[in-house]
Short mmCIF file of C-alpha atoms in Angstrom, two decimals:
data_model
loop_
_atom_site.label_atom_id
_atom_site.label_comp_id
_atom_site.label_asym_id
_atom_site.label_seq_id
_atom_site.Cartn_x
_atom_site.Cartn_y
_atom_site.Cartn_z
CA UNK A 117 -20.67 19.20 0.99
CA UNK A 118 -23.76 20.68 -0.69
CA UNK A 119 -27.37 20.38 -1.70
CA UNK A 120 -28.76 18.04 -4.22
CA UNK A 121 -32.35 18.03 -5.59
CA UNK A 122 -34.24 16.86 -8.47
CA UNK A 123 -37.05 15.18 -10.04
CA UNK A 124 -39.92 14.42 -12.63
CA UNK A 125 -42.28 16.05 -14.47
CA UNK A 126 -42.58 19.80 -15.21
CA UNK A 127 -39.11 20.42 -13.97
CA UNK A 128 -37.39 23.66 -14.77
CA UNK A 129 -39.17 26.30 -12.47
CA UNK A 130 -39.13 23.48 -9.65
CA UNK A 131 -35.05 23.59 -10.08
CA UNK A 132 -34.73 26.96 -10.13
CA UNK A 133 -36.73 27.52 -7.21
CA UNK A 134 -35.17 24.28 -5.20
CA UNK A 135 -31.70 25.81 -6.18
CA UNK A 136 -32.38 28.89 -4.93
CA UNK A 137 -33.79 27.25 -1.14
CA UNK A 138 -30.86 25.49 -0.84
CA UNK A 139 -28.21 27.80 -1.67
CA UNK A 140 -27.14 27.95 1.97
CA UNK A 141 -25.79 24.11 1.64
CA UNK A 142 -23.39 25.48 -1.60
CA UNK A 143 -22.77 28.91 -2.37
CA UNK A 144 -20.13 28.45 -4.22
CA UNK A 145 -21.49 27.03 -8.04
CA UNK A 146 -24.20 25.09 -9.10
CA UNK A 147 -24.60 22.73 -11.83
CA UNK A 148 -28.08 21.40 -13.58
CA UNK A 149 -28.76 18.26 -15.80
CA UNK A 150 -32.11 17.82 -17.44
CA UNK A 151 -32.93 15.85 -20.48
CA UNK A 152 -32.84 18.61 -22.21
CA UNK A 153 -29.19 19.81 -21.82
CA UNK A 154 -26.48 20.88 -19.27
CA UNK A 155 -26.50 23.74 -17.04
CA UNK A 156 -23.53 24.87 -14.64
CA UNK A 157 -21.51 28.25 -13.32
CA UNK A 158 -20.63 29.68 -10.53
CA UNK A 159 -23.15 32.73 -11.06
CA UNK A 160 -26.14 31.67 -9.66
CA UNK A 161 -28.00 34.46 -11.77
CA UNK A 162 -27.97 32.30 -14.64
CA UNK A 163 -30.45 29.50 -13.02
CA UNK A 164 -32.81 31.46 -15.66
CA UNK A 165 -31.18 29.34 -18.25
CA UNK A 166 -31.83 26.28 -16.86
CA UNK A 167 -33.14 23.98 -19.70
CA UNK A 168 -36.30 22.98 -20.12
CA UNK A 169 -37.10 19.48 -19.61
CA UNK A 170 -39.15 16.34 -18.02
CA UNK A 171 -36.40 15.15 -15.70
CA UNK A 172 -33.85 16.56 -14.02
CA UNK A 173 -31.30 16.94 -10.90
CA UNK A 174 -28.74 19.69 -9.68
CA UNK A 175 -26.08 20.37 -7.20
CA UNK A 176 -25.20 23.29 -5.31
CA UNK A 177 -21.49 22.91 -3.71
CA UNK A 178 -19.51 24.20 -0.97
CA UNK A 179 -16.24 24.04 -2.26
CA UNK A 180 -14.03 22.09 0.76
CA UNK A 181 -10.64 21.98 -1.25
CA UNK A 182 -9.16 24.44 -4.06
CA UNK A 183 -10.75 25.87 -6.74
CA UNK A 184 -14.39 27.25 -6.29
CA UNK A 185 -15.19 25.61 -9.64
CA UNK A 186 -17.77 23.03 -10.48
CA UNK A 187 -17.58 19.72 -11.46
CA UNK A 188 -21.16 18.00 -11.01
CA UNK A 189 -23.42 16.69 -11.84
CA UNK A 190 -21.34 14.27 -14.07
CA UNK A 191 -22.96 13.27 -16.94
CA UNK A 192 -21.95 10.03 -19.11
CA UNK A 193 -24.36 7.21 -19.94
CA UNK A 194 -25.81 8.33 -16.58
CA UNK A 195 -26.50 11.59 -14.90
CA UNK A 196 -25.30 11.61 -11.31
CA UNK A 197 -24.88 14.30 -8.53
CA UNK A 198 -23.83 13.01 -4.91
CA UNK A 199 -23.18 14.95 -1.42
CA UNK A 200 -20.61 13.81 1.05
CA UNK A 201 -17.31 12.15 0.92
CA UNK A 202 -15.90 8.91 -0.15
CA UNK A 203 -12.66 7.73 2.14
CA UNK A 204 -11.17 4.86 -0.37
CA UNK A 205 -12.41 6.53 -3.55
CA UNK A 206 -8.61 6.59 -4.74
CA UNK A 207 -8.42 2.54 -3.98
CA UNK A 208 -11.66 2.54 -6.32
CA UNK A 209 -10.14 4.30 -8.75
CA UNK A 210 -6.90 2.64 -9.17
CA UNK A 211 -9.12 -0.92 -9.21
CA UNK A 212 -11.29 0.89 -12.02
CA UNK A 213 -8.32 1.96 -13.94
CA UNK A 214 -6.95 -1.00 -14.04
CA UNK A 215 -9.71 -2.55 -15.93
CA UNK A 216 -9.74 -0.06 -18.36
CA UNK A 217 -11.94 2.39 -16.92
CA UNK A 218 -11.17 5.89 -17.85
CA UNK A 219 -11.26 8.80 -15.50
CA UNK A 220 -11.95 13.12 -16.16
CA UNK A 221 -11.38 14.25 -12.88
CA UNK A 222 -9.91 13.39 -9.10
CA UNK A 223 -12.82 13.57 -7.52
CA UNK A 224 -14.89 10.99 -5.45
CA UNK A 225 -18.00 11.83 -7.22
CA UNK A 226 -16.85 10.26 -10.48
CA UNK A 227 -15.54 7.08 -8.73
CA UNK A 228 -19.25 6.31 -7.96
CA UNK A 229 -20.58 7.27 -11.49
CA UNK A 230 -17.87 5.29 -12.70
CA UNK A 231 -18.21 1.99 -9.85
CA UNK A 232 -21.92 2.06 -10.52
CA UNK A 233 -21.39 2.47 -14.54
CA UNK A 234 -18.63 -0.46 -14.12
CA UNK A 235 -20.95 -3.01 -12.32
CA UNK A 236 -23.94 -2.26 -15.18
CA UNK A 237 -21.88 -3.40 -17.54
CA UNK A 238 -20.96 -6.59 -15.91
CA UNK A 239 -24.84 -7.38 -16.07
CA UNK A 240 -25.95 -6.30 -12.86
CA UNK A 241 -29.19 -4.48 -12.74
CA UNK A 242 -29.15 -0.50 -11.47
CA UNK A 243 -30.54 -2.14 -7.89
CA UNK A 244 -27.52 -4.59 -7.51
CA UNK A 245 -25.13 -2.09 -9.04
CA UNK A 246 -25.74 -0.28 -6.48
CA UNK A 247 -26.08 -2.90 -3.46
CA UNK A 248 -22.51 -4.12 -4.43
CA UNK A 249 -21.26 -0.42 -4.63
CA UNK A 250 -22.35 0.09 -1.32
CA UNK A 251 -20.17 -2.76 -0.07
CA UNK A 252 -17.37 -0.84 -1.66
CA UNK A 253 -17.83 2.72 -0.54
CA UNK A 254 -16.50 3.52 2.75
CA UNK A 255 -17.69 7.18 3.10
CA UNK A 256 -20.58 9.41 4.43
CA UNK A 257 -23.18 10.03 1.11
CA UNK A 258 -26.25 10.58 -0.37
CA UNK A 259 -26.39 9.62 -4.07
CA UNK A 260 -28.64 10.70 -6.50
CA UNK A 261 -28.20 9.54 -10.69
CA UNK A 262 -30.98 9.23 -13.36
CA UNK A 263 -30.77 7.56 -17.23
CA UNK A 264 -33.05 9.87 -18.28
CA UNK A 265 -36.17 7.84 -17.23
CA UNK A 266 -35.97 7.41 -13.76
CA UNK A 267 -33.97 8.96 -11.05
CA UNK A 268 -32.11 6.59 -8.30
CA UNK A 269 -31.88 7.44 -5.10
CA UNK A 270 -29.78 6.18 -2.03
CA UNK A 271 -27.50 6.98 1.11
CA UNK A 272 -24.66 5.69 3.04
CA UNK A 273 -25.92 2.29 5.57
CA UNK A 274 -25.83 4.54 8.75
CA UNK A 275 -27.65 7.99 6.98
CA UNK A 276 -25.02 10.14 7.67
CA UNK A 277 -25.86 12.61 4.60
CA UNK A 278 -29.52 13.63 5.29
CA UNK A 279 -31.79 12.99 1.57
CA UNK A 280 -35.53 13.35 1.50
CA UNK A 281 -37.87 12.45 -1.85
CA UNK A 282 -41.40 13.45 -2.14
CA UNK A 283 -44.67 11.61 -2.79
CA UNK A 284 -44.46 13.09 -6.63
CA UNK A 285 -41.57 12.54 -7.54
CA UNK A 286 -38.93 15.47 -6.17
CA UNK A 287 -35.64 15.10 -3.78
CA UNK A 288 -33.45 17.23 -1.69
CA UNK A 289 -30.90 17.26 0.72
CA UNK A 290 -32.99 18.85 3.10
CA UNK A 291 -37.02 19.51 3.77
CA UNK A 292 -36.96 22.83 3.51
CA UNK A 293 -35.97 22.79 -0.58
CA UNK A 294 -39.30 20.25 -0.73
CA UNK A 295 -41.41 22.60 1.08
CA UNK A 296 -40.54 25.58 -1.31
CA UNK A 297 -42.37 23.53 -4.31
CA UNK A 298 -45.15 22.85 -1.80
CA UNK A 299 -44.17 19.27 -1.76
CA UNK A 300 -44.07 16.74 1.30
CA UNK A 301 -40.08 15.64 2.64
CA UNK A 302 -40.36 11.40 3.31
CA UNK A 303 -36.87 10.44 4.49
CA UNK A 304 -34.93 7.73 2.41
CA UNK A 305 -33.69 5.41 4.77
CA UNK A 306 -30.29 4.47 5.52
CA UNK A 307 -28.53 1.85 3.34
CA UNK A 308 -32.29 2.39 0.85
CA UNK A 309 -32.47 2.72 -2.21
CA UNK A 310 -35.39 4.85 -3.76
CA UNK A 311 -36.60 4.76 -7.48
CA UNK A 312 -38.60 7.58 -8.53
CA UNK A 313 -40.50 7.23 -11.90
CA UNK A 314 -44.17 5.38 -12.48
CA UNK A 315 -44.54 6.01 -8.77
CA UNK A 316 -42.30 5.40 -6.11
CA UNK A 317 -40.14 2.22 -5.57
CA UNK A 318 -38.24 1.82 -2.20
CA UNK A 319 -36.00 -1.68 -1.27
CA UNK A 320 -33.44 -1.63 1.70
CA UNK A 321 -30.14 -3.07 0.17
CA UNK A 322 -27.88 -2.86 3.30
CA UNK A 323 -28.89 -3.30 6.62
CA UNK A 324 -26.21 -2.67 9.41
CA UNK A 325 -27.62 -6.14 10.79
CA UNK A 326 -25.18 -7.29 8.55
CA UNK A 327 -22.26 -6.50 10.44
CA UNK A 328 -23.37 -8.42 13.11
CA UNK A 329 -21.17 -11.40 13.92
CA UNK A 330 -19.64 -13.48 16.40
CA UNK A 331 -18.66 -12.24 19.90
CA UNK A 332 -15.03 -10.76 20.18
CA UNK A 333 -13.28 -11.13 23.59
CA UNK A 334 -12.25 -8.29 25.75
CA UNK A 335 -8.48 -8.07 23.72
CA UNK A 336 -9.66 -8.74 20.70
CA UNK A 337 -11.96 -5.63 20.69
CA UNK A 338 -9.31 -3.27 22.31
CA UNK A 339 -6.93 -3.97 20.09
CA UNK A 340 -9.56 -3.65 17.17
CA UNK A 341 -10.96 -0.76 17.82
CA UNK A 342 -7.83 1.08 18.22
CA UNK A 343 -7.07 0.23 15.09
CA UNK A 344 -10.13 1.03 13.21
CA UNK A 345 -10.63 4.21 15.08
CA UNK A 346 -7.64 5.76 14.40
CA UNK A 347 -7.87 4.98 10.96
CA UNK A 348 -10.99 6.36 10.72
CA UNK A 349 -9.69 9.33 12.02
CA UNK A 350 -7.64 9.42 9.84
CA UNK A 351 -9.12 9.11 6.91
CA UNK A 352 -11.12 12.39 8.01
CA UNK A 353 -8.35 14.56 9.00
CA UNK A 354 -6.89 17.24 7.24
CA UNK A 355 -4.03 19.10 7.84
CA UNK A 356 -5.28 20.97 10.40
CA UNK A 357 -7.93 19.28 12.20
CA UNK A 358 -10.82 20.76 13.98
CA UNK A 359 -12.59 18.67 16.70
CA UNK A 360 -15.99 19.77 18.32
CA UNK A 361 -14.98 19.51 21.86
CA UNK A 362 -16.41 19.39 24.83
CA UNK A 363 -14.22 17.71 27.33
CA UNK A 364 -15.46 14.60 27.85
CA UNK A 365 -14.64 11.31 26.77
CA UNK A 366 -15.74 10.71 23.15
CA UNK A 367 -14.41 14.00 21.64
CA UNK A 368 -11.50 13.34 23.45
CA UNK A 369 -10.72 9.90 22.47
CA UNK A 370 -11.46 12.07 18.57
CA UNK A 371 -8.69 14.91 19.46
CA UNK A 372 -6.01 11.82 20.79
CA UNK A 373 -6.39 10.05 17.60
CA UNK A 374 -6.51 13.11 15.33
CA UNK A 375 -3.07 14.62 17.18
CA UNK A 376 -1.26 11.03 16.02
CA UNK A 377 -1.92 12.48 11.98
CA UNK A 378 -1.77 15.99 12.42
CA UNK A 379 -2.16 19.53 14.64
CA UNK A 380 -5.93 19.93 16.32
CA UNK A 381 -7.91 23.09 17.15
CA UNK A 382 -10.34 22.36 19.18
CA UNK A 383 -13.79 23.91 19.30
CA UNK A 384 -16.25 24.22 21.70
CA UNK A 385 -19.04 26.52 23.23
CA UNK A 386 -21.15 27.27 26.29
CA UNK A 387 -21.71 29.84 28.84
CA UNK A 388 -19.18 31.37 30.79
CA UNK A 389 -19.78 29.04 34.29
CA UNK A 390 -21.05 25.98 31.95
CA UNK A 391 -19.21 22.50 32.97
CA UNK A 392 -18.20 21.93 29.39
CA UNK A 393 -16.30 25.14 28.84
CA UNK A 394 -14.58 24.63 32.13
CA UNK A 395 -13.63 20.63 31.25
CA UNK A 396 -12.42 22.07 27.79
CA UNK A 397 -10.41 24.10 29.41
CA UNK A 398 -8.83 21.80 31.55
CA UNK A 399 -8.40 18.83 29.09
CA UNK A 400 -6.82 20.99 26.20
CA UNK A 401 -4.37 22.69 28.59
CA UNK A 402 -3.23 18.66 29.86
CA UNK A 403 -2.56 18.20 26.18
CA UNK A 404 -1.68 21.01 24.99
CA UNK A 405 -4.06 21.40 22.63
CA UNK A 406 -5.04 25.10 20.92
CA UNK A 407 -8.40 25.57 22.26
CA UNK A 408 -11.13 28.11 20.56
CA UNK A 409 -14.25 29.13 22.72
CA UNK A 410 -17.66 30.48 21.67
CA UNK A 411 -19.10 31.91 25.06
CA UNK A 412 -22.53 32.97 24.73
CA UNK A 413 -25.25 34.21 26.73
CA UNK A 414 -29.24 35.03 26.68
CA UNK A 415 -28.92 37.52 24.36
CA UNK A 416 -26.67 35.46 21.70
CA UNK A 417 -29.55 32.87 22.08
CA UNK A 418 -32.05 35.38 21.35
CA UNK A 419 -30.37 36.16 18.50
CA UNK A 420 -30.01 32.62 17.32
CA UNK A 421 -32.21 30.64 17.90
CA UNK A 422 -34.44 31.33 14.38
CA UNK A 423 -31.43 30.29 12.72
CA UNK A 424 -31.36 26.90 14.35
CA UNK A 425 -34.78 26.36 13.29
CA UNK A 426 -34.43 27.02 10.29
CA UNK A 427 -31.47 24.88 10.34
CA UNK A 428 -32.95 21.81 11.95
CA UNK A 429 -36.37 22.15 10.16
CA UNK A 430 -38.27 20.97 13.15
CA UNK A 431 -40.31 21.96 16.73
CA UNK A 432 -37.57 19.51 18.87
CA UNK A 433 -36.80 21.38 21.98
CA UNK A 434 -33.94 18.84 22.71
CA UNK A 435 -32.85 19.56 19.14
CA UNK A 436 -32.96 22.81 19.52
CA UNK A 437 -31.32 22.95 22.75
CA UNK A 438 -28.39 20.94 21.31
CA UNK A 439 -28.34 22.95 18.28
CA UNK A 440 -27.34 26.00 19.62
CA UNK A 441 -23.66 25.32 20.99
CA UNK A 442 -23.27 23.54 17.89
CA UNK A 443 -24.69 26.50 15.97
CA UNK A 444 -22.04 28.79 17.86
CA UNK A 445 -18.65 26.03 17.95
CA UNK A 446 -19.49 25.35 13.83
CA UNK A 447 -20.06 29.41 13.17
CA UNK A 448 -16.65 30.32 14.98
CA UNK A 449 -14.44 27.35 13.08
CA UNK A 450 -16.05 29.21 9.70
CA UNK A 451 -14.79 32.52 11.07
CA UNK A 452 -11.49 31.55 11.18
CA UNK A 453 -11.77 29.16 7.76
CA UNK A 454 -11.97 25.96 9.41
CA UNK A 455 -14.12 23.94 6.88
CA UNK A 456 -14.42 20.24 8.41
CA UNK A 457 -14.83 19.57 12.25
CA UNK A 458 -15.04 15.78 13.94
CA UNK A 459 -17.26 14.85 16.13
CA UNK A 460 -17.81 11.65 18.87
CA UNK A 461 -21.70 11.27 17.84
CA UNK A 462 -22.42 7.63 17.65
CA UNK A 463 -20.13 6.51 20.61
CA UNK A 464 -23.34 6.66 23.08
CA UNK A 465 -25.64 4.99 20.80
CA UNK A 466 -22.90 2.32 19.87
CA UNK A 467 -20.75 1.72 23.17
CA UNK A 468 -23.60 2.48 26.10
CA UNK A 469 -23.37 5.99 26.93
CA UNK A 470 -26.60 6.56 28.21
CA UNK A 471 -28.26 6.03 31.64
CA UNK A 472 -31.19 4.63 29.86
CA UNK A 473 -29.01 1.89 28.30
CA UNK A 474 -28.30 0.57 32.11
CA UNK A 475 -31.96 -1.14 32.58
CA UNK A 476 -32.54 -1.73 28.84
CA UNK A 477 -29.18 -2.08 27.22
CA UNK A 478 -31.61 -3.60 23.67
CA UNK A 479 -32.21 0.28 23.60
CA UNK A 480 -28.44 0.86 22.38
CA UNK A 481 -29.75 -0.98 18.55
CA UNK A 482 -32.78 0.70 18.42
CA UNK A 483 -31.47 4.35 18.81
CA UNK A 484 -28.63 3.49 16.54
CA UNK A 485 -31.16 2.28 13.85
CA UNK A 486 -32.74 5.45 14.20
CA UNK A 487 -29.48 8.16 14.67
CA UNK A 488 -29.99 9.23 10.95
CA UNK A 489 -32.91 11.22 11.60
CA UNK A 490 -32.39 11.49 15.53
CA UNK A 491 -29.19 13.36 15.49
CA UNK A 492 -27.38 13.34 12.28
CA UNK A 493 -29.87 15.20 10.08
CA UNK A 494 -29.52 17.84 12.92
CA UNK A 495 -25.43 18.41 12.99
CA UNK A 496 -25.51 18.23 9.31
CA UNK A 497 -27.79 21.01 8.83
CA UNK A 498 -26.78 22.99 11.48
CA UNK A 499 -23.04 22.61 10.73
CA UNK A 500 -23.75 23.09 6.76
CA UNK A 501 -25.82 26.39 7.26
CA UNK A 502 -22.01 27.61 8.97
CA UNK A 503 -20.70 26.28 5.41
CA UNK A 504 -19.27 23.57 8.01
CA UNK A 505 -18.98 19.79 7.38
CA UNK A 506 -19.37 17.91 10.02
CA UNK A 507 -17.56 14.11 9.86
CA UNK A 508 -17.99 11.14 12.03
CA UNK A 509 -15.47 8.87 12.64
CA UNK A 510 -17.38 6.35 15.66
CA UNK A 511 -19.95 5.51 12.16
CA UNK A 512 -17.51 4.40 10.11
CA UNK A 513 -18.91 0.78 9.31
CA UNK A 514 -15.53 -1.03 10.83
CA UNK A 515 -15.99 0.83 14.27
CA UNK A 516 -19.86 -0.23 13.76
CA UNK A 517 -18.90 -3.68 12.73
CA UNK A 518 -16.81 -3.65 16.14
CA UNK A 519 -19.39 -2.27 18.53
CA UNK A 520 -21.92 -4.69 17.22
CA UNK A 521 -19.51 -7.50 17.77
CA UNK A 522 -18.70 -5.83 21.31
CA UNK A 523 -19.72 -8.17 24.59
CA UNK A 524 -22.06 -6.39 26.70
CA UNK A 525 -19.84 -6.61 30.04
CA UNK A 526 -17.86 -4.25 27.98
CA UNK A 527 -19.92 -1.48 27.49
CA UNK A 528 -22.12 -1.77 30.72
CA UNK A 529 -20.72 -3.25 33.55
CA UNK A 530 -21.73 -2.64 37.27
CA UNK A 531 -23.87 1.14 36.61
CA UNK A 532 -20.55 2.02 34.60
CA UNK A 533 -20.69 2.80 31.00
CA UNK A 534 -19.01 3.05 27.98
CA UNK A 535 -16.43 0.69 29.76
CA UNK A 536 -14.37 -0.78 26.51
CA UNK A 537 -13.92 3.49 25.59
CA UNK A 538 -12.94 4.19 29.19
CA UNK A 539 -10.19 1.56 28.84
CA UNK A 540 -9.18 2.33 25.42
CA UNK A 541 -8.29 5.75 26.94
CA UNK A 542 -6.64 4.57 29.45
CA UNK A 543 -4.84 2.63 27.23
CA UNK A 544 -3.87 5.20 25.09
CA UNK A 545 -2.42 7.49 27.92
CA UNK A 546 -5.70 9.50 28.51
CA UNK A 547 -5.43 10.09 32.40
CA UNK A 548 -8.15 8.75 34.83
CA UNK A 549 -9.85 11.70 35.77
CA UNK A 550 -10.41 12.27 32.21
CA UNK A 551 -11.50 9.04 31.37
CA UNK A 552 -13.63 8.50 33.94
CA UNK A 553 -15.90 12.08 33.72
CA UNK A 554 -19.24 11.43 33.82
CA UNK A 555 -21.31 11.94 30.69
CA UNK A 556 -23.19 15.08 30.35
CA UNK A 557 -25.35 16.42 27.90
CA UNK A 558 -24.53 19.10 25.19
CA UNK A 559 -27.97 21.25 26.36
CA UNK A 560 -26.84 20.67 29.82
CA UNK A 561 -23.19 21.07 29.76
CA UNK A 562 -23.43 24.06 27.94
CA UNK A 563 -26.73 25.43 29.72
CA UNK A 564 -27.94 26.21 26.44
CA UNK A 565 -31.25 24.81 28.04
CA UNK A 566 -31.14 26.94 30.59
CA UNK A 567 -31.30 30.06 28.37
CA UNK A 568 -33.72 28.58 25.87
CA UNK A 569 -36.22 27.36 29.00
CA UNK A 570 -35.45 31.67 30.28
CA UNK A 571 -36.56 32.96 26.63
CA UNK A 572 -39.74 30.23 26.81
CA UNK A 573 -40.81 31.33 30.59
CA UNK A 574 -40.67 35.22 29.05
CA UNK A 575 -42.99 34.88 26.79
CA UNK A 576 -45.20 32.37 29.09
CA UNK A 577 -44.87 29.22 27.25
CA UNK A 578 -43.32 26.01 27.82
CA UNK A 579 -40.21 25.11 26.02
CA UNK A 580 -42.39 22.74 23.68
CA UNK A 581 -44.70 25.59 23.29
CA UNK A 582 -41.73 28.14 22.28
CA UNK A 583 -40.34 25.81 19.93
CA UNK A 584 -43.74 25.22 18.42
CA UNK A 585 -44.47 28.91 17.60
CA UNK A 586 -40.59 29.23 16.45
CA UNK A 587 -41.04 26.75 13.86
CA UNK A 588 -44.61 27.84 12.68
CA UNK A 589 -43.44 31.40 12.36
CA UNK A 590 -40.12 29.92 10.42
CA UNK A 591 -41.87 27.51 8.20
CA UNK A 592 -45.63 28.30 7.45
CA UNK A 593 -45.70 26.03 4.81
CA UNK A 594 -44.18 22.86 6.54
CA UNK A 595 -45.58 20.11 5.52
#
């Protein structure tokens, strides 16, 4: 995980000064390309010696695995620098290598520098390079490469990795590094790609429409989403596995899977009477899971809560009331060195979780078109300024491709929801009362919004109103 950033025109003191806003996303080394040389150390007083130039783009990385030392951008006939992680980059690679493609490094970056470099030269234009690498990557990213005239810009099909570009040219991983050079923060769009250079060029390549297909039956989609669930899980486990827990359903149906491929520690926060803490308790002492609690109160909150602003760069109560047990569950897995925590965002959106969903179940496609911005931007940030990466295994495109292929009976059936997940649990050996809790809200379950509504009232203003000031206060220069 990390920040990237870039752009055109008068670039040096605009790097430097990105660089040094987003240093909370990767404290650990930074590396610059412009087109006039290469820049990179883990000694971030040298971002003097950035070179001069009229294009450019950087990374600053949190180092997730081993050595603290940089390897991007990577620089070959293109320039590329890339945030997130790439599941099936070693299945690239071994494709690549066997047609002749040479490799520097083991790391997932270079398999798309090298993918994108590899379709180029089979006469595919940068735009279809990268539609067709897109079909290949299965990952969570935001992707950023230049040839020294224009700079490319795209994410993953679901926007997992938040990336913003600018009216004049610049890009970040977040708004705040766009602010800082008093420029505007536009959000690419899922599955878009971006071309910055004589103006501003945008074209959707991948559409999650496109996993729409025919119907499944009832089997057919238990037995399939087993399948790609766990593998997704997988895929982003570790050996130790954190899990942001709460109790319920989804993040349980995350911890089950996770257990199969190795040990959990699950992590979750609240107050000391909130329902979550309570169901944590209960469901990690069934399974026997270790269990690690933030308890907080007003005062924590207090404390707090200019942090999550600045974290989730906007005035969004609900945000805001969200953010702060994730603020406190993601700052206690850093504590004890926990770098990458799973998380059940995306079942609701994808399998009917919400009430709403009962009377206008068409809702479920719309809030999943717009999750990116919604509530992934949100954990990211949140979980990143804890030096945290937060993964996602329910928006990995074959659980998508399932859910969107999912009959409506079995997500909403009779006022019950989220039935298929219910019975997958079951399934699995998740007992009833488990399976069957009754959804309830982070900002609720945690009372988070109960202590955020207490600090609001003390200061006479409505939660809206406290939120507002909070974020003027934080950002004066928003834009």
């Amino acid at each position: 995980m990390c920040l990237i950033a870039g752009g055109i025109g008068e670039v040096r003191e605009r790097l430097i000064r990105m660089a040094l806003a987003g240093k909370h996303r990767g404290p650990d080394s930074f590396g610059v390309w412009t087109d006039g040389g290469v820049l990179k150390s883990n000694d971030f007083s040298r971002l003097g010696e950035v070179p001069d130039g009229k294009i450019g783009i950087l990374q600053c990385r949190l180092a997730m695995t081993g050595s603290k030392t940089f390897t991007q951008p990577f620089v070959n006939e293109l320039a590329l620098v890339h945030n997130g992680e790439i599941y099936n980059h070693i299945q690239i690679r071994n494709f690549l290598e066997g047609r002749g493609v040479s490799f520097e490094s083991d790391v997932d970056t270079e398999v798309i520098l090298r993918l994108i470099e590899f379709l180029k030269e089979r006469g595919l234009s940068f735009p279809h390079s990268v539609k067709e690498a897109m079909r290949w990557l299965e990952g969570d990213y935001a992707v950023a490469f230049s040839d020294g005239e224009r700079i490319y810009l795209f994410r993953d099909p679901v926007g997992i990795r938040p990336l913003y570009f600018s009216p004049n040219g610049f890009f970040a991983s977040e708004k705040k590094v766009l602010w800082a050079i008093g420029e505007r923060a536009i959000p690419v769009e899922p599955g878009e790609l971006v071309v910055l250079g004589e103006g501003i060029r945008r074209a959707r390549l991948f559409s999650l429409e496109c996993l729409k297909g025919k119907t499944l039956s009832g089997e057919s989609v238990l037995k399939g989403l087993e399948n790609v669930l766990d593998y997704a899980v997988k895929l982003r486990s570790s050996q130790r596995t954190g899990i942001l827990f709460s109790g319920g359903l989804d993040s349980t149906l995350i911890a089950y899977l996770a257990s199969r491929h190795s040990d959990v520690v699950l992590y979750t926060a609240g107050t000391e009477d909130s329902p979550d803490l309570e169901w944590a308790r209960k469901v990690s002492d069934h399974f026997g899971w270790e269990l690690r609690e933030r308890v907080f109160d007003l005062d924590d909150v207090e404390e707090a809560i200019k942090k999550v602003i600045f974290a989730i760069e906007e005035p969004n109560p609900m945000n805001l009331a969200i953010g702060i047990p994730l603020y406190f569950a993601t700052g206690l897995a850093k504590r004890d060195g926990v770098k990458v925590l799973l998380s059940g965002q995306g079942a609701d959106e994808l399998f009917g979780g919400y009430a709403k969903y009962i009377e206008r179940p068409e809702l479920m496609w719309e809030d999943l078109l717009n999750i990116a911005e919604r509530n992934l931007a949100r954990d990211d940030k949140i979980a990143m300024l804890n030096e945290v990466e937060g993964r996602f295994p329910f928006l990995s495109l074959p659980v998508v491709g399932i859910a969107l292929r999912t009959p409506g009976e079995l997500k909403i059936a009779g006022g019950e929801r989220k039935v298929i997940l219910r019975r997958l649990a079951l399934r699995l050996g998740v007992p009833e009362w488990i399976a069957n809790r009754e959804k309830k809200a982070m900002q609720y379950g945690s009372r988070a919004q109960k202590l955020l509504e207490k600090l609001a009232k003390r200061e006479g203003l409505s939660l809206r109103e406290f939120a507002e000031k909070l974020f003027r206060e934080t950002f004066p220069n928003a834009f």
